[in-house]
Amino acid sequence: TPPTSPPHFPGQRGVTAAAEPEEPKRDARPGRFSVSVAAGSTPGAGGRGRRMSCSVVLAVAGALAVATTLSVVLLKPFDHGSGGDTSAARPPSDTATGPSAAATPTTGTVPEQYLGTWRGTGTVSLAGQDIPGGTYDIVVRQAAPGGVVGSVTQTDALGGSCLDVLTLKSVTSKQLVAVGRGSEDNPSHCVPDAHVVRLTPASGGALDFTSEDPKAGNPKARLTRVD
């Protein structure tokens, strides 16, 4: 007669003898990371192979990822000694020396004839007629294209003023072209829109100022240096 076994119900695990815990094997070499899987996985169908539980698979995968990361981090600093380019490993020096340390003028540097503080009385256009537009104070400083080259302050007859910040677009000995934009601190009556500003050298060392700003009346003025 075949030996009887306890009845098996669907979904119920078979009763197996408890396995003695195995002492995990340790590699004698230092610095190695070992991973062992404890008994507790279940036999596959027909006794073929062993199928690990989901938690064990995740634990093993996590351990392998940590071991790989540690090996990359530990070995990376020694890559510079393999004869490759080591310039990235050298810290930057605090101060530059030699001819390259001196700043060299860039293309479009503002000529001396534009630099300084300028002032003049201007006009604005209203219904096709030029009317007094107040006083214009313009500051021009050294800048490369794309940088802030100065400012324009327009003061009307009542003492109200609007400030435009100038960004250099291009410059030659014949004309400086900038983009003006109203300052964020301007009163509400000032025009904030971007507009083109031109400074053109005139006779007697003066500058002709024009602003292509229809909302502000396309201001223009003859400027003289005040500093």
JSON list of N, CA and C in Angstrom, two decimals, residues 125-162:
[
{"chain": "A", "resi": 125, "resn": "SER", "atom": "N", "xyz": [7.07, 114.71, -30.74]},
{"chain": "A", "resi": 125, "resn": "SER", "atom": "CA", "xyz": [6.14, 114.97, -31.83]},
{"chain": "A", "resi": 125, "resn": "SER", "atom": "C", "xyz": [4.71, 114.68, -31.37]},
{"chain": "A", "resi": 126, "resn": "LEU", "atom": "N", "xyz": [3.82, 115.65, -31.59]},
{"chain": "A", "resi": 126, "resn": "LEU", "atom": "CA", "xyz": [2.42, 115.49, -31.23]},
{"chain": "A", "resi": 126, "resn": "LEU", "atom": "C", "xyz": [1.56, 116.03, -32.37]},
{"chain": "A", "resi": 127, "resn": "ALA", "atom": "N", "xyz": [0.78, 115.16, -32.98]},
{"chain": "A", "resi": 127, "resn": "ALA", "atom": "CA", "xyz": [-0.09, 115.53, -34.11]},
{"chain": "A", "resi": 127, "resn": "ALA", "atom": "C", "xyz": [0.73, 116.18, -35.23]},
{"chain": "A", "resi": 128, "resn": "GLY", "atom": "N", "xyz": [1.92, 115.65, -35.46]},
{"chain": "A", "resi": 128, "resn": "GLY", "atom": "CA", "xyz": [2.76, 116.16, -36.54]},
{"chain": "A", "resi": 128, "resn": "GLY", "atom": "C", "xyz": [3.53, 117.41, -36.20]},
{"chain": "A", "resi": 129, "resn": "GLN", "atom": "N", "xyz": [3.43, 117.90, -34.96]},
{"chain": "A", "resi": 129, "resn": "GLN", "atom": "CA", "xyz": [4.13, 119.11, -34.55]},
{"chain": "A", "resi": 129, "resn": "GLN", "atom": "C", "xyz": [5.13, 118.78, -33.45]},
{"chain": "A", "resi": 130, "resn": "ASP", "atom": "N", "xyz": [6.31, 119.43, -33.50]},
{"chain": "A", "resi": 130, "resn": "ASP", "atom": "CA", "xyz": [7.31, 119.27, -32.45]},
{"chain": "A", "resi": 130, "resn": "ASP", "atom": "C", "xyz": [7.00, 120.22, -31.31]},
{"chain": "A", "resi": 131, "resn": "ILE", "atom": "N", "xyz": [6.89, 119.68, -30.10]},
{"chain": "A", "resi": 131, "resn": "ILE", "atom": "CA", "xyz": [6.64, 120.49, -28.91]},
{"chain": "A", "resi": 131, "resn": "ILE", "atom": "C", "xyz": [7.73, 120.19, -27.90]},
{"chain": "A", "resi": 132, "resn": "PRO", "atom": "N", "xyz": [7.95, 121.10, -26.93]},
{"chain": "A", "resi": 132, "resn": "PRO", "atom": "CA", "xyz": [9.00, 120.87, -25.94]},
{"chain": "A", "resi": 132, "resn": "PRO", "atom": "C", "xyz": [8.78, 119.55, -25.20]},
{"chain": "A", "resi": 133, "resn": "GLY", "atom": "N", "xyz": [9.86, 118.81, -25.11]},
{"chain": "A", "resi": 133, "resn": "GLY", "atom": "CA", "xyz": [9.78, 117.49, -24.47]},
{"chain": "A", "resi": 133, "resn": "GLY", "atom": "C", "xyz": [10.52, 117.40, -23.16]},
{"chain": "A", "resi": 134, "resn": "GLY", "atom": "N", "xyz": [11.07, 118.53, -22.68]},
{"chain": "A", "resi": 134, "resn": "GLY", "atom": "CA", "xyz": [11.77, 118.53, -21.42]},
{"chain": "A", "resi": 134, "resn": "GLY", "atom": "C", "xyz": [13.28, 118.35, -21.60]},
{"chain": "A", "resi": 135, "resn": "THR", "atom": "N", "xyz": [13.93, 117.96, -20.52]},
{"chain": "A", "resi": 135, "resn": "THR", "atom": "CA", "xyz": [15.39, 117.81, -20.49]},
{"chain": "A", "resi": 135, "resn": "THR", "atom": "C", "xyz": [15.76, 116.33, -20.53]},
{"chain": "A", "resi": 136, "resn": "TYR", "atom": "N", "xyz": [16.82, 116.04, -21.28]},
{"chain": "A", "resi": 136, "resn": "TYR", "atom": "CA", "xyz": [17.28, 114.65, -21.41]},
{"chain": "A", "resi": 136, "resn": "TYR", "atom": "C", "xyz": [18.70, 114.54, -20.86]},
{"chain": "A", "resi": 137, "resn": "ASP", "atom": "N", "xyz": [18.85, 113.68, -19.87]},
{"chain": "A", "resi": 137, "resn": "ASP", "atom": "CA", "xyz": [20.17, 113.38, -19.31]},
{"chain": "A", "resi": 137, "resn": "ASP", "atom": "C", "xyz": [20.53, 111.95, -19.70]},
{"chain": "A", "resi": 138, "resn": "ILE", "atom": "N", "xyz": [21.64, 111.81, -20.39]},
{"chain": "A", "resi": 138, "resn": "ILE", "atom": "CA", "xyz": [22.04, 110.50, -20.91]},
{"chain": "A", "resi": 138, "resn": "ILE", "atom": "C", "xyz": [23.43, 110.15, -20.40]},
{"chain": "A", "resi": 139, "resn": "VAL", "atom": "N", "xyz": [23.56, 108.95, -19.88]},
{"chain": "A", "resi": 139, "resn": "VAL", "atom": "CA", "xyz": [24.84, 108.44, -19.40]},
{"chain": "A", "resi": 139, "resn": "VAL", "atom": "C", "xyz": [25.25, 107.28, -20.31]},
{"chain": "A", "resi": 140, "resn": "VAL", "atom": "N", "xyz": [26.49, 107.34, -20.81]},
{"chain": "A", "resi": 140, "resn": "VAL", "atom": "CA", "xyz": [27.01, 106.28, -21.67]},
{"chain": "A", "resi": 140, "resn": "VAL", "atom": "C", "xyz": [28.30, 105.76, -21.04]},
{"chain": "A", "resi": 141, "resn": "ARG", "atom": "N", "xyz": [28.39, 104.44, -20.91]},
{"chain": "A", "resi": 141, "resn": "ARG", "atom": "CA", "xyz": [29.58, 103.84, -20.33]},
{"chain": "A", "resi": 141, "resn": "ARG", "atom": "C", "xyz": [30.06, 102.70, -21.23]},
{"chain": "A", "resi": 142, "resn": "GLN", "atom": "N", "xyz": [31.19, 102.14, -20.88]},
{"chain": "A", "resi": 142, "resn": "GLN", "atom": "CA", "xyz": [31.77, 101.07, -21.69]},
{"chain": "A", "resi": 142, "resn": "GLN", "atom": "C", "xyz": [30.94, 99.79, -21.55]},
{"chain": "A", "resi": 143, "resn": "ALA", "atom": "N", "xyz": [30.71, 99.12, -22.68]},
{"chain": "A", "resi": 143, "resn": "ALA", "atom": "CA", "xyz": [29.94, 97.87, -22.67]},
{"chain": "A", "resi": 143, "resn": "ALA", "atom": "C", "xyz": [30.16, 97.14, -23.98]},
{"chain": "A", "resi": 144, "resn": "ALA", "atom": "N", "xyz": [29.94, 95.85, -23.95]},
{"chain": "A", "resi": 144, "resn": "ALA", "atom": "CA", "xyz": [29.96, 95.04, -25.16]},
{"chain": "A", "resi": 144, "resn": "ALA", "atom": "C", "xyz": [28.52, 94.85, -25.63]},
{"chain": "A", "resi": 145, "resn": "PRO", "atom": "N", "xyz": [28.31, 94.51, -26.89]},
{"chain": "A", "resi": 145, "resn": "PRO", "atom": "CA", "xyz": [26.95, 94.28, -27.38]},
{"chain": "A", "resi": 145, "resn": "PRO", "atom": "C", "xyz": [26.20, 93.28, -26.49]},
{"chain": "A", "resi": 146, "resn": "GLY", "atom": "N", "xyz": [24.98, 93.65, -26.12]},
{"chain": "A", "resi": 146, "resn": "GLY", "atom": "CA", "xyz": [24.18, 92.82, -25.23]},
{"chain": "A", "resi": 146, "resn": "GLY", "atom": "C", "xyz": [24.27, 93.24, -23.78]},
{"chain": "A", "resi": 147, "resn": "GLY", "atom": "N", "xyz": [25.22, 94.13, -23.47]},
{"chain": "A", "resi": 147, "resn": "GLY", "atom": "CA", "xyz": [25.38, 94.62, -22.10]},
{"chain": "A", "resi": 147, "resn": "GLY", "atom": "C", "xyz": [24.72, 95.98, -21.92]},
{"chain": "A", "resi": 148, "resn": "VAL", "atom": "N", "xyz": [24.52, 96.37, -20.67]},
{"chain": "A", "resi": 148, "resn": "VAL", "atom": "CA", "xyz": [23.92, 97.67, -20.37]},
{"chain": "A", "resi": 148, "resn": "VAL", "atom": "C", "xyz": [24.96, 98.76, -20.64]},
{"chain": "A", "resi": 149, "resn": "VAL", "atom": "N", "xyz": [24.64, 99.65, -21.56]},
{"chain": "A", "resi": 149, "resn": "VAL", "atom": "CA", "xyz": [25.59, 100.69, -21.98]},
{"chain": "A", "resi": 149, "resn": "VAL", "atom": "C", "xyz": [25.30, 102.04, -21.35]},
{"chain": "A", "resi": 150, "resn": "GLY", "atom": "N", "xyz": [24.13, 102.19, -20.74]},
{"chain": "A", "resi": 150, "resn": "GLY", "atom": "CA", "xyz": [23.83, 103.47, -20.11]},
{"chain": "A", "resi": 150, "resn": "GLY", "atom": "C", "xyz": [22.36, 103.64, -19.82]},
{"chain": "A", "resi": 151, "resn": "SER", "atom": "N", "xyz": [21.94, 104.92, -19.72]},
{"chain": "A", "resi": 151, "resn": "SER", "atom": "CA", "xyz": [20.55, 105.22, -19.38]},
{"chain": "A", "resi": 151, "resn": "SER", "atom": "C", "xyz": [20.15, 106.58, -19.94]},
{"chain": "A", "resi": 152, "resn": "VAL", "atom": "N", "xyz": [18.85, 106.78, -20.07]},
{"chain": "A", "resi": 152, "resn": "VAL", "atom": "CA", "xyz": [18.28, 108.06, -20.50]},
{"chain": "A", "resi": 152, "resn": "VAL", "atom": "C", "xyz": [17.24, 108.47, -19.47]},
{"chain": "A", "resi": 153, "resn": "THR", "atom": "N", "xyz": [17.39, 109.67, -18.92]},
{"chain": "A", "resi": 153, "resn": "THR", "atom": "CA", "xyz": [16.40, 110.21, -17.98]},
{"chain": "A", "resi": 153, "resn": "THR", "atom": "C", "xyz": [15.75, 111.43, -18.61]},
{"chain": "A", "resi": 154, "resn": "GLN", "atom": "N", "xyz": [14.45, 111.37, -18.81]},
{"chain": "A", "resi": 154, "resn": "GLN", "atom": "CA", "xyz": [13.71, 112.50, -19.38]},
{"chain": "A", "resi": 154, "resn": "GLN", "atom": "C", "xyz": [12.91, 113.17, -18.28]},
{"chain": "A", "resi": 155, "resn": "THR", "atom": "N", "xyz": [13.12, 114.48, -18.10]},
{"chain": "A", "resi": 155, "resn": "THR", "atom": "CA", "xyz": [12.43, 115.24, -17.07]},
{"chain": "A", "resi": 155, "resn": "THR", "atom": "C", "xyz": [11.55, 116.29, -17.74]},
{"chain": "A", "resi": 156, "resn": "ASP", "atom": "N", "xyz": [10.25, 116.26, -17.45]},
{"chain": "A", "resi": 156, "resn": "ASP", "atom": "CA", "xyz": [9.34, 117.21, -18.10]},
{"chain": "A", "resi": 156, "resn": "ASP", "atom": "C", "xyz": [9.30, 118.54, -17.35]},
{"chain": "A", "resi": 157, "resn": "ALA", "atom": "N", "xyz": [8.49, 119.47, -17.87]},
{"chain": "A", "resi": 157, "resn": "ALA", "atom": "CA", "xyz": [8.43, 120.82, -17.31]},
{"chain": "A", "resi": 157, "resn": "ALA", "atom": "C", "xyz": [7.86, 120.83, -15.90]},
{"chain": "A", "resi": 158, "resn": "LEU", "atom": "N", "xyz": [7.11, 119.82, -15.52]},
{"chain": "A", "resi": 158, "resn": "LEU", "atom": "CA", "xyz": [6.51, 119.77, -14.19]},
{"chain": "A", "resi": 158, "resn": "LEU", "atom": "C", "xyz": [7.39, 119.03, -13.19]},
{"chain": "A", "resi": 159, "resn": "GLY", "atom": "N", "xyz": [8.53, 118.56, -13.64]},
{"chain": "A", "resi": 159, "resn": "GLY", "atom": "CA", "xyz": [9.45, 117.87, -12.74]},
{"chain": "A", "resi": 159, "resn": "GLY", "atom": "C", "xyz": [9.31, 116.36, -12.72]},
{"chain": "A", "resi": 160, "resn": "GLY", "atom": "N", "xyz": [8.34, 115.83, -13.45]},
{"chain": "A", "resi": 160, "resn": "GLY", "atom": "CA", "xyz": [8.20, 114.37, -13.53]},
{"chain": "A", "resi": 160, "resn": "GLY", "atom": "C", "xyz": [9.29, 113.78, -14.42]},
{"chain": "A", "resi": 161, "resn": "SER", "atom": "N", "xyz": [9.73, 112.58, -14.11]},
{"chain": "A", "resi": 161, "resn": "SER", "atom": "CA", "xyz": [10.82, 111.98, -14.89]},
{"chain": "A", "resi": 161, "resn": "SER", "atom": "C", "xyz": [10.55, 110.51, -15.18]},
{"chain": "A", "resi": 162, "resn": "CYS", "atom": "N", "xyz": [11.14, 110.06, -16.29]},
{"chain": "A", "resi": 162, "resn": "CYS", "atom": "CA", "xyz": [11.09, 108.65, -16.69]},
{"chain": "A", "resi": 162, "resn": "CYS", "atom": "C", "xyz": [12.50, 108.20, -17.02]}
]
